[in-house]
């Protein structure tokens, strides 16, 4: 039962958030199949890939430093933001190159980035709610993590990755090569920076 509850509160709120994001696109709706693919990418490719890569690189840091503190800091503040924003952003990049006619505004960039990030957040929330909530503190811990992950920081991943989408959208709408390069790099860098800031601040105050 706790696992089922964790899955429910991991995915259902993200479905609702994704529906709201899609609603914002009032005049030129994106293809539902493409949005669905972006969400699944967030769950499987970004979520699964980040779990593996973060774990492997974290183990590498521990082998080199022998310090749990250094490993936790490096994983949360450096490795995870770069890895996770890269994997989420890759989905937006695929849409950017392969479905260019569906990617023609800043709002489109935000939508594809946010939907992908919702998928990532869904599977990450399941893991956090069950592993760090229920398994550590029982039902009280589970409900606490539901409140934190869904209510307090439920929009964190869409917020970060939206900057990648904005950068790609600006590049899509400009002919100047320099602006294209700056927009893409700047958007991704902002996504990583905001993600890293949240993780670092969360670690400092003992939150997630």
PDB file of N, CA, C and O in Angstrom, residues 16-80:
ATOM      1  N   UNK A  16      -1.827  16.363 -13.513  1.00  0.00           N
ATOM      2  CA  UNK A  16      -2.661  17.558 -13.380  1.00  0.00           C
ATOM      3  C   UNK A  16      -1.867  18.819 -13.725  1.00  0.00           C
ATOM      4  O   UNK A  16      -2.371  19.709 -14.423  1.00  0.00           O
ATOM      5  N   UNK A  17      -0.637  18.899 -13.249  1.00  0.00           N
ATOM      6  CA  UNK A  17       0.219  20.044 -13.571  1.00  0.00           C
ATOM      7  C   UNK A  17       0.468  20.117 -15.082  1.00  0.00           C
ATOM      8  O   UNK A  17       0.470  21.195 -15.666  1.00  0.00           O
ATOM      9  N   UNK A  18       0.711  18.944 -15.689  1.00  0.00           N
ATOM     10  CA  UNK A  18       0.951  18.894 -17.131  1.00  0.00           C
ATOM     11  C   UNK A  18      -0.293  19.360 -17.892  1.00  0.00           C
ATOM     12  O   UNK A  18      -0.189  20.057 -18.907  1.00  0.00           O
ATOM     13  N   UNK A  19      -1.470  18.972 -17.403  1.00  0.00           N
ATOM     14  CA  UNK A  19      -2.705  19.422 -18.021  1.00  0.00           C
ATOM     15  C   UNK A  19      -2.840  20.939 -17.954  1.00  0.00           C
ATOM     16  O   UNK A  19      -3.303  21.574 -18.908  1.00  0.00           O
ATOM     17  N   UNK A  20      -2.432  21.523 -16.834  1.00  0.00           N
ATOM     18  CA  UNK A  20      -2.490  22.974 -16.693  1.00  0.00           C
ATOM     19  C   UNK A  20      -1.531  23.644 -17.679  1.00  0.00           C
ATOM     20  O   UNK A  20      -1.882  24.653 -18.319  1.00  0.00           O
ATOM     21  N   UNK A  21      -0.328  23.095 -17.804  1.00  0.00           N
ATOM     22  CA  UNK A  21       0.648  23.649 -18.747  1.00  0.00           C
ATOM     23  C   UNK A  21       0.091  23.601 -20.171  1.00  0.00           C
ATOM     24  O   UNK A  21       0.214  24.564 -20.940  1.00  0.00           O
ATOM     25  N   UNK A  22      -0.535  22.479 -20.524  1.00  0.00           N
ATOM     26  CA  UNK A  22      -1.119  22.356 -21.860  1.00  0.00           C
ATOM     27  C   UNK A  22      -2.260  23.356 -22.049  1.00  0.00           C
ATOM     28  O   UNK A  22      -2.440  23.918 -23.133  1.00  0.00           O
ATOM     29  N   UNK A  23      -3.012  23.616 -20.993  1.00  0.00           N
ATOM     30  CA  UNK A  23      -4.123  24.571 -21.057  1.00  0.00           C
ATOM     31  C   UNK A  23      -3.626  25.984 -21.369  1.00  0.00           C
ATOM     32  O   UNK A  23      -4.330  26.765 -22.025  1.00  0.00           O
ATOM     33  N   UNK A  24      -2.432  26.311 -20.909  1.00  0.00           N
ATOM     34  CA  UNK A  24      -1.883  27.637 -21.155  1.00  0.00           C
ATOM     35  C   UNK A  24      -1.716  27.926 -22.648  1.00  0.00           C
ATOM     36  O   UNK A  24      -1.751  29.080 -23.073  1.00  0.00           O
ATOM     37  N   UNK A  25      -1.518  26.876 -23.432  1.00  0.00           N
ATOM     38  CA  UNK A  25      -1.358  27.036 -24.873  1.00  0.00           C
ATOM     39  C   UNK A  25      -2.750  27.111 -25.500  1.00  0.00           C
ATOM     40  O   UNK A  25      -3.260  26.138 -26.050  1.00  0.00           O
ATOM     41  N   UNK A  26      -3.373  28.270 -25.427  1.00  0.00           N
ATOM     42  CA  UNK A  26      -4.786  28.402 -25.760  1.00  0.00           C
ATOM     43  C   UNK A  26      -5.082  28.401 -27.254  1.00  0.00           C
ATOM     44  O   UNK A  26      -6.160  28.032 -27.678  1.00  0.00           O
ATOM     45  N   UNK A  27      -4.137  28.843 -28.070  1.00  0.00           N
ATOM     46  CA  UNK A  27      -4.457  29.089 -29.475  1.00  0.00           C
ATOM     47  C   UNK A  27      -3.790  28.124 -30.458  1.00  0.00           C
ATOM     48  O   UNK A  27      -4.237  28.006 -31.590  1.00  0.00           O
ATOM     49  N   UNK A  28      -2.724  27.496 -30.046  1.00  0.00           N
ATOM     50  CA  UNK A  28      -2.025  26.577 -30.958  1.00  0.00           C
ATOM     51  C   UNK A  28      -1.559  25.362 -30.156  1.00  0.00           C
ATOM     52  O   UNK A  28      -0.399  25.259 -29.771  1.00  0.00           O
ATOM     53  N   UNK A  29      -2.482  24.448 -29.908  1.00  0.00           N
ATOM     54  CA  UNK A  29      -2.187  23.290 -29.077  1.00  0.00           C
ATOM     55  C   UNK A  29      -1.102  22.417 -29.715  1.00  0.00           C
ATOM     56  O   UNK A  29      -1.086  22.206 -30.931  1.00  0.00           O
ATOM     57  N   UNK A  30      -0.219  21.905 -28.871  1.00  0.00           N
ATOM     58  CA  UNK A  30       0.811  20.978 -29.338  1.00  0.00           C
ATOM     59  C   UNK A  30       0.207  19.585 -29.472  1.00  0.00           C
ATOM     60  O   UNK A  30      -0.733  19.237 -28.754  1.00  0.00           O
ATOM     61  N   UNK A  31       0.747  18.767 -30.381  1.00  0.00           N
ATOM     62  CA  UNK A  31       0.215  17.407 -30.567  1.00  0.00           C
ATOM     63  C   UNK A  31       0.281  16.605 -29.270  1.00  0.00           C
ATOM     64  O   UNK A  31       1.326  16.559 -28.610  1.00  0.00           O
ATOM     65  N   UNK A  32      -0.830  15.987 -28.903  1.00  0.00           N
ATOM     66  CA  UNK A  32      -0.876  15.222 -27.654  1.00  0.00           C
ATOM     67  C   UNK A  32       0.127  14.076 -27.656  1.00  0.00           C
ATOM     68  O   UNK A  32       0.703  13.739 -26.621  1.00  0.00           O
ATOM     69  N   UNK A  33       0.318  13.461 -28.823  1.00  0.00           N
ATOM     70  CA  UNK A  33       1.281  12.349 -28.911  1.00  0.00           C
ATOM     71  C   UNK A  33       2.692  12.839 -28.596  1.00  0.00           C
ATOM     72  O   UNK A  33       3.472  12.141 -27.932  1.00  0.00           O
ATOM     73  N   UNK A  34       3.026  14.038 -29.063  1.00  0.00           N
ATOM     74  CA  UNK A  34       4.357  14.590 -28.821  1.00  0.00           C
ATOM     75  C   UNK A  34       4.528  14.970 -27.352  1.00  0.00           C
ATOM     76  O   UNK A  34       5.591  14.733 -26.760  1.00  0.00           O
ATOM     77  N   UNK A  35       3.477  15.537 -26.766  1.00  0.00           N
ATOM     78  CA  UNK A  35       3.525  15.867 -25.343  1.00  0.00           C
ATOM     79  C   UNK A  35       3.637  14.604 -24.499  1.00  0.00           C
ATOM     80  O   UNK A  35       4.383  14.556 -23.517  1.00  0.00           O
ATOM     81  N   UNK A  36       2.885  13.568 -24.896  1.00  0.00           N
ATOM     82  CA  UNK A  36       2.963  12.297 -24.182  1.00  0.00           C
ATOM     83  C   UNK A  36       4.346  11.690 -24.272  1.00  0.00           C
ATOM     84  O   UNK A  36       4.877  11.152 -23.290  1.00  0.00           O
ATOM     85  N   UNK A  37       4.951  11.779 -25.458  1.00  0.00           N
ATOM     86  CA  UNK A  37       6.305  11.252 -25.636  1.00  0.00           C
ATOM     87  C   UNK A  37       7.298  12.008 -24.769  1.00  0.00           C
ATOM     88  O   UNK A  37       8.226  11.418 -24.189  1.00  0.00           O
ATOM     89  N   UNK A  38       7.103  13.330 -24.662  1.00  0.00           N
ATOM     90  CA  UNK A  38       7.995  14.137 -23.825  1.00  0.00           C
ATOM     91  C   UNK A  38       7.868  13.724 -22.358  1.00  0.00           C
ATOM     92  O   UNK A  38       8.877  13.619 -21.637  1.00  0.00           O
ATOM     93  N   UNK A  39       6.636  13.478 -21.907  1.00  0.00           N
ATOM     94  CA  UNK A  39       6.419  13.059 -20.519  1.00  0.00           C
ATOM     95  C   UNK A  39       7.070  11.706 -20.259  1.00  0.00           C
ATOM     96  O   UNK A  39       7.759  11.520 -19.242  1.00  0.00           O
ATOM     97  N   UNK A  40       6.882  10.771 -21.175  1.00  0.00           N
ATOM     98  CA  UNK A  40       7.479   9.434 -21.021  1.00  0.00           C
ATOM     99  C   UNK A  40       9.000   9.525 -21.038  1.00  0.00           C
ATOM    100  O   UNK A  40       9.690   8.830 -20.283  1.00  0.00           O
ATOM    101  N   UNK A  41       9.540  10.391 -21.889  1.00  0.00           N
ATOM    102  CA  UNK A  41      10.994  10.607 -21.908  1.00  0.00           C
ATOM    103  C   UNK A  41      11.464  11.052 -20.524  1.00  0.00           C
ATOM    104  O   UNK A  41      12.480  10.583 -20.020  1.00  0.00           O
ATOM    105  N   UNK A  42      10.709  11.973 -19.932  1.00  0.00           N
ATOM    106  CA  UNK A  42      11.080  12.452 -18.611  1.00  0.00           C
ATOM    107  C   UNK A  42      11.114  11.345 -17.577  1.00  0.00           C
ATOM    108  O   UNK A  42      12.001  11.308 -16.721  1.00  0.00           O
ATOM    109  N   UNK A  43      10.144  10.424 -17.670  1.00  0.00           N
ATOM    110  CA  UNK A  43      10.079   9.310 -16.716  1.00  0.00           C
ATOM    111  C   UNK A  43      11.197   8.308 -16.964  1.00  0.00           C
ATOM    112  O   UNK A  43      11.954   7.961 -16.044  1.00  0.00           O
ATOM    113  N   UNK A  44      11.292   7.846 -18.197  1.00  0.00           N
ATOM    114  CA  UNK A  44      12.164   6.702 -18.513  1.00  0.00           C
ATOM    115  C   UNK A  44      13.605   7.123 -18.782  1.00  0.00           C
ATOM    116  O   UNK A  44      14.540   6.663 -18.110  1.00  0.00           O
ATOM    117  N   UNK A  45      13.794   7.976 -19.784  1.00  0.00           N
ATOM    118  CA  UNK A  45      15.155   8.339 -20.191  1.00  0.00           C
ATOM    119  C   UNK A  45      15.810   9.267 -19.177  1.00  0.00           C
ATOM    120  O   UNK A  45      16.909   8.986 -18.676  1.00  0.00           O
ATOM    121  N   UNK A  46      15.127  10.390 -18.866  1.00  0.00           N
ATOM    122  CA  UNK A  46      15.719  11.342 -17.929  1.00  0.00           C
ATOM    123  C   UNK A  46      15.745  10.788 -16.508  1.00  0.00           C
ATOM    124  O   UNK A  46      16.773  10.843 -15.826  1.00  0.00           O
ATOM    125  N   UNK A  47      14.607  10.229 -16.054  1.00  0.00           N
ATOM    126  CA  UNK A  47      14.550   9.697 -14.693  1.00  0.00           C
ATOM    127  C   UNK A  47      15.449   8.494 -14.493  1.00  0.00           C
ATOM    128  O   UNK A  47      16.271   8.459 -13.562  1.00  0.00           O
ATOM    129  N   UNK A  48      15.307   7.515 -15.359  1.00  0.00           N
ATOM    130  CA  UNK A  48      16.122   6.307 -15.240  1.00  0.00           C
ATOM    131  C   UNK A  48      17.589   6.581 -15.486  1.00  0.00           C
ATOM    132  O   UNK A  48      18.467   6.092 -14.758  1.00  0.00           O
ATOM    133  N   UNK A  49      17.873   7.367 -16.529  1.00  0.00           N
ATOM    134  CA  UNK A  49      19.267   7.678 -16.845  1.00  0.00           C
ATOM    135  C   UNK A  49      19.946   8.461 -15.746  1.00  0.00           C
ATOM    136  O   UNK A  49      21.103   8.195 -15.390  1.00  0.00           O
ATOM    137  N   UNK A  50      19.230   9.442 -15.178  1.00  0.00           N
ATOM    138  CA  UNK A  50      19.819  10.252 -14.108  1.00  0.00           C
ATOM    139  C   UNK A  50      20.116   9.415 -12.878  1.00  0.00           C
ATOM    140  O   UNK A  50      21.153   9.602 -12.225  1.00  0.00           O
ATOM    141  N   UNK A  51      19.212   8.488 -12.555  1.00  0.00           N
ATOM    142  CA  UNK A  51      19.431   7.642 -11.385  1.00  0.00           C
ATOM    143  C   UNK A  51      20.728   6.846 -11.534  1.00  0.00           C
ATOM    144  O   UNK A  51      21.544   6.773 -10.608  1.00  0.00           O
ATOM    145  N   UNK A  52      20.921   6.273 -12.706  1.00  0.00           N
ATOM    146  CA  UNK A  52      22.117   5.461 -12.948  1.00  0.00           C
ATOM    147  C   UNK A  52      23.373   6.326 -12.960  1.00  0.00           C
ATOM    148  O   UNK A  52      24.369   6.022 -12.283  1.00  0.00           O
ATOM    149  N   UNK A  53      23.347   7.397 -13.741  1.00  0.00           N
ATOM    150  CA  UNK A  53      24.537   8.233 -13.888  1.00  0.00           C
ATOM    151  C   UNK A  53      24.896   8.924 -12.577  1.00  0.00           C
ATOM    152  O   UNK A  53      26.073   8.973 -12.181  1.00  0.00           O
ATOM    153  N   UNK A  54      23.900   9.475 -11.895  1.00  0.00           N
ATOM    154  CA  UNK A  54      24.169  10.130 -10.604  1.00  0.00           C
ATOM    155  C   UNK A  54      24.789   9.157  -9.612  1.00  0.00           C
ATOM    156  O   UNK A  54      25.721   9.503  -8.870  1.00  0.00           O
ATOM    157  N   UNK A  55      24.267   7.930  -9.595  1.00  0.00           N
ATOM    158  CA  UNK A  55      24.777   6.926  -8.662  1.00  0.00           C
ATOM    159  C   UNK A  55      26.218   6.561  -8.988  1.00  0.00           C
ATOM    160  O   UNK A  55      27.080   6.514  -8.099  1.00  0.00           O
ATOM    161  N   UNK A  56      26.498   6.323 -10.259  1.00  0.00           N
ATOM    162  CA  UNK A  56      27.846   5.930 -10.675  1.00  0.00           C
ATOM    163  C   UNK A  56      28.851   7.048 -10.407  1.00  0.00           C
ATOM    164  O   UNK A  56      29.939   6.808  -9.853  1.00  0.00           O
ATOM    165  N   UNK A  57      28.505   8.266 -10.788  1.00  0.00           N
ATOM    166  CA  UNK A  57      29.423   9.384 -10.563  1.00  0.00           C
ATOM    167  C   UNK A  57      29.587   9.678  -9.080  1.00  0.00           C
ATOM    168  O   UNK A  57      30.685  10.029  -8.621  1.00  0.00           O
ATOM    169  N   UNK A  58      28.511   9.526  -8.319  1.00  0.00           N
ATOM    170  CA  UNK A  58      28.612   9.708  -6.869  1.00  0.00           C
ATOM    171  C   UNK A  58      29.558   8.697  -6.242  1.00  0.00           C
ATOM    172  O   UNK A  58      30.354   9.035  -5.358  1.00  0.00           O
ATOM    173  N   UNK A  59      29.466   7.455  -6.712  1.00  0.00           N
ATOM    174  CA  UNK A  59      30.383   6.423  -6.223  1.00  0.00           C
ATOM    175  C   UNK A  59      31.821   6.779  -6.586  1.00  0.00           C
ATOM    176  O   UNK A  59      32.741   6.560  -5.798  1.00  0.00           O
ATOM    177  N   UNK A  60      31.999   7.352  -7.769  1.00  0.00           N
ATOM    178  CA  UNK A  60      33.338   7.763  -8.180  1.00  0.00           C
ATOM    179  C   UNK A  60      33.899   8.840  -7.274  1.00  0.00           C
ATOM    180  O   UNK A  60      35.084   8.791  -6.896  1.00  0.00           O
ATOM    181  N   UNK A  61      33.073   9.791  -6.894  1.00  0.00           N
ATOM    182  CA  UNK A  61      33.517  10.855  -5.981  1.00  0.00           C
ATOM    183  C   UNK A  61      33.907  10.259  -4.632  1.00  0.00           C
ATOM    184  O   UNK A  61      34.924  10.644  -4.038  1.00  0.00           O
ATOM    185  N   UNK A  62      33.110   9.303  -4.163  1.00  0.00           N
ATOM    186  CA  UNK A  62      33.411   8.697  -2.858  1.00  0.00           C
ATOM    187  C   UNK A  62      34.719   7.902  -2.912  1.00  0.00           C
ATOM    188  O   UNK A  62      35.521   7.940  -1.962  1.00  0.00           O
ATOM    189  N   UNK A  63      34.941   7.202  -4.008  1.00  0.00           N
ATOM    190  CA  UNK A  63      36.183   6.433  -4.150  1.00  0.00           C
ATOM    191  C   UNK A  63      37.395   7.360  -4.120  1.00  0.00           C
ATOM    192  O   UNK A  63      38.429   7.055  -3.518  1.00  0.00           O
ATOM    193  N   UNK A  64      37.263   8.503  -4.768  1.00  0.00           N
ATOM    194  CA  UNK A  64      38.374   9.455  -4.831  1.00  0.00           C
ATOM    195  C   UNK A  64      38.577  10.179  -3.508  1.00  0.00           C
ATOM    196  O   UNK A  64      39.706  10.348  -3.044  1.00  0.00           O
ATOM    197  N   UNK A  65      37.479  10.616  -2.870  1.00  0.00           N
ATOM    198  CA  UNK A  65      37.586  11.456  -1.665  1.00  0.00           C
ATOM    199  C   UNK A  65      37.484  10.673  -0.360  1.00  0.00           C
ATOM    200  O   UNK A  65      38.054  11.081   0.659  1.00  0.00           O
ATOM    201  N   UNK A  66      36.747   9.565  -0.397  1.00  0.00           N
ATOM    202  CA  UNK A  66      36.520   8.809   0.830  1.00  0.00           C
ATOM    203  C   UNK A  66      35.641   9.550   1.828  1.00  0.00           C
ATOM    204  O   UNK A  66      35.560   9.175   3.001  1.00  0.00           O
ATOM    205  N   UNK A  67      34.969  10.591   1.368  1.00  0.00           N
ATOM    206  CA  UNK A  67      34.162  11.426   2.258  1.00  0.00           C
ATOM    207  C   UNK A  67      32.691  11.384   1.850  1.00  0.00           C
ATOM    208  O   UNK A  67      32.359  11.710   0.703  1.00  0.00           O
ATOM    209  N   UNK A  68      31.826  11.014   2.797  1.00  0.00           N
ATOM    210  CA  UNK A  68      30.393  11.018   2.500  1.00  0.00           C
ATOM    211  C   UNK A  68      29.876  12.439   2.308  1.00  0.00           C
ATOM    212  O   UNK A  68      29.010  12.684   1.468  1.00  0.00           O
ATOM    213  N   UNK A  69      30.395  13.370   3.093  1.00  0.00           N
ATOM    214  CA  UNK A  69      29.973  14.761   2.966  1.00  0.00           C
ATOM    215  C   UNK A  69      30.304  15.336   1.601  1.00  0.00           C
ATOM    216  O   UNK A  69      29.474  15.995   0.972  1.00  0.00           O
ATOM    217  N   UNK A  70      31.544  15.087   1.152  1.00  0.00           N
ATOM    218  CA  UNK A  70      31.955  15.577  -0.166  1.00  0.00           C
ATOM    219  C   UNK A  70      31.136  14.924  -1.268  1.00  0.00           C
ATOM    220  O   UNK A  70      30.764  15.568  -2.254  1.00  0.00           O
ATOM    221  N   UNK A  71      30.839  13.636  -1.074  1.00  0.00           N
ATOM    222  CA  UNK A  71      30.047  12.908  -2.070  1.00  0.00           C
ATOM    223  C   UNK A  71      28.635  13.463  -2.149  1.00  0.00           C
ATOM    224  O   UNK A  71      28.105  13.690  -3.244  1.00  0.00           O
ATOM    225  N   UNK A  72      28.022  13.697  -0.996  1.00  0.00           N
ATOM    226  CA  UNK A  72      26.658  14.243  -0.977  1.00  0.00           C
ATOM    227  C   UNK A  72      26.610  15.620  -1.611  1.00  0.00           C
ATOM    228  O   UNK A  72      25.696  15.930  -2.391  1.00  0.00           O
ATOM    229  N   UNK A  73      27.598  16.453  -1.286  1.00  0.00           N
ATOM    230  CA  UNK A  73      27.619  17.806  -1.850  1.00  0.00           C
ATOM    231  C   UNK A  73      27.824  17.768  -3.360  1.00  0.00           C
ATOM    232  O   UNK A  73      27.109  18.445  -4.110  1.00  0.00           O
ATOM    233  N   UNK A  74      28.805  17.000  -3.790  1.00  0.00           N
ATOM    234  CA  UNK A  74      29.104  16.931  -5.221  1.00  0.00           C
ATOM    235  C   UNK A  74      27.924  16.378  -6.011  1.00  0.00           C
ATOM    236  O   UNK A  74      27.598  16.873  -7.090  1.00  0.00           O
ATOM    237  N   UNK A  75      27.283  15.350  -5.462  1.00  0.00           N
ATOM    238  CA  UNK A  75      26.157  14.735  -6.158  1.00  0.00           C
ATOM    239  C   UNK A  75      24.974  15.686  -6.250  1.00  0.00           C
ATOM    240  O   UNK A  75      24.387  15.872  -7.317  1.00  0.00           O
ATOM    241  N   UNK A  76      24.630  16.317  -5.136  1.00  0.00           N
ATOM    242  CA  UNK A  76      23.449  17.183  -5.102  1.00  0.00           C
ATOM    243  C   UNK A  76      23.666  18.511  -5.819  1.00  0.00           C
ATOM    244  O   UNK A  76      22.786  18.974  -6.548  1.00  0.00           O
ATOM    245  N   UNK A  77      24.816  19.114  -5.621  1.00  0.00           N
ATOM    246  CA  UNK A  77      25.026  20.479  -6.093  1.00  0.00           C
ATOM    247  C   UNK A  77      25.703  20.587  -7.451  1.00  0.00           C
ATOM    248  O   UNK A  77      25.625  21.646  -8.093  1.00  0.00           O
ATOM    249  N   UNK A  78      26.387  19.528  -7.887  1.00  0.00           N
ATOM    250  CA  UNK A  78      27.125  19.604  -9.153  1.00  0.00           C
ATOM    251  C   UNK A  78      26.642  18.531 -10.142  1.00  0.00           C
ATOM    252  O   UNK A  78      26.184  18.848 -11.250  1.00  0.00           O
ATOM    253  N   UNK A  79      26.735  17.270  -9.724  1.00  0.00           N
ATOM    254  CA  UNK A  79      26.443  16.173 -10.645  1.00  0.00           C
ATOM    255  C   UNK A  79      24.972  16.153 -11.055  1.00  0.00           C
ATOM    256  O   UNK A  79      24.648  16.157 -12.244  1.00  0.00           O
ATOM    257  N   UNK A  80      24.080  16.119 -10.073  1.00  0.00           N
ATOM    258  CA  UNK A  80      22.644  15.999 -10.372  1.00  0.00           C
ATOM    259  C   UNK A  80      22.124  17.147 -11.244  1.00  0.00           C
ATOM    260  O   UNK A  80      21.414  16.878 -12.233  1.00  0.00           O
TER     261      UNK A  80
END
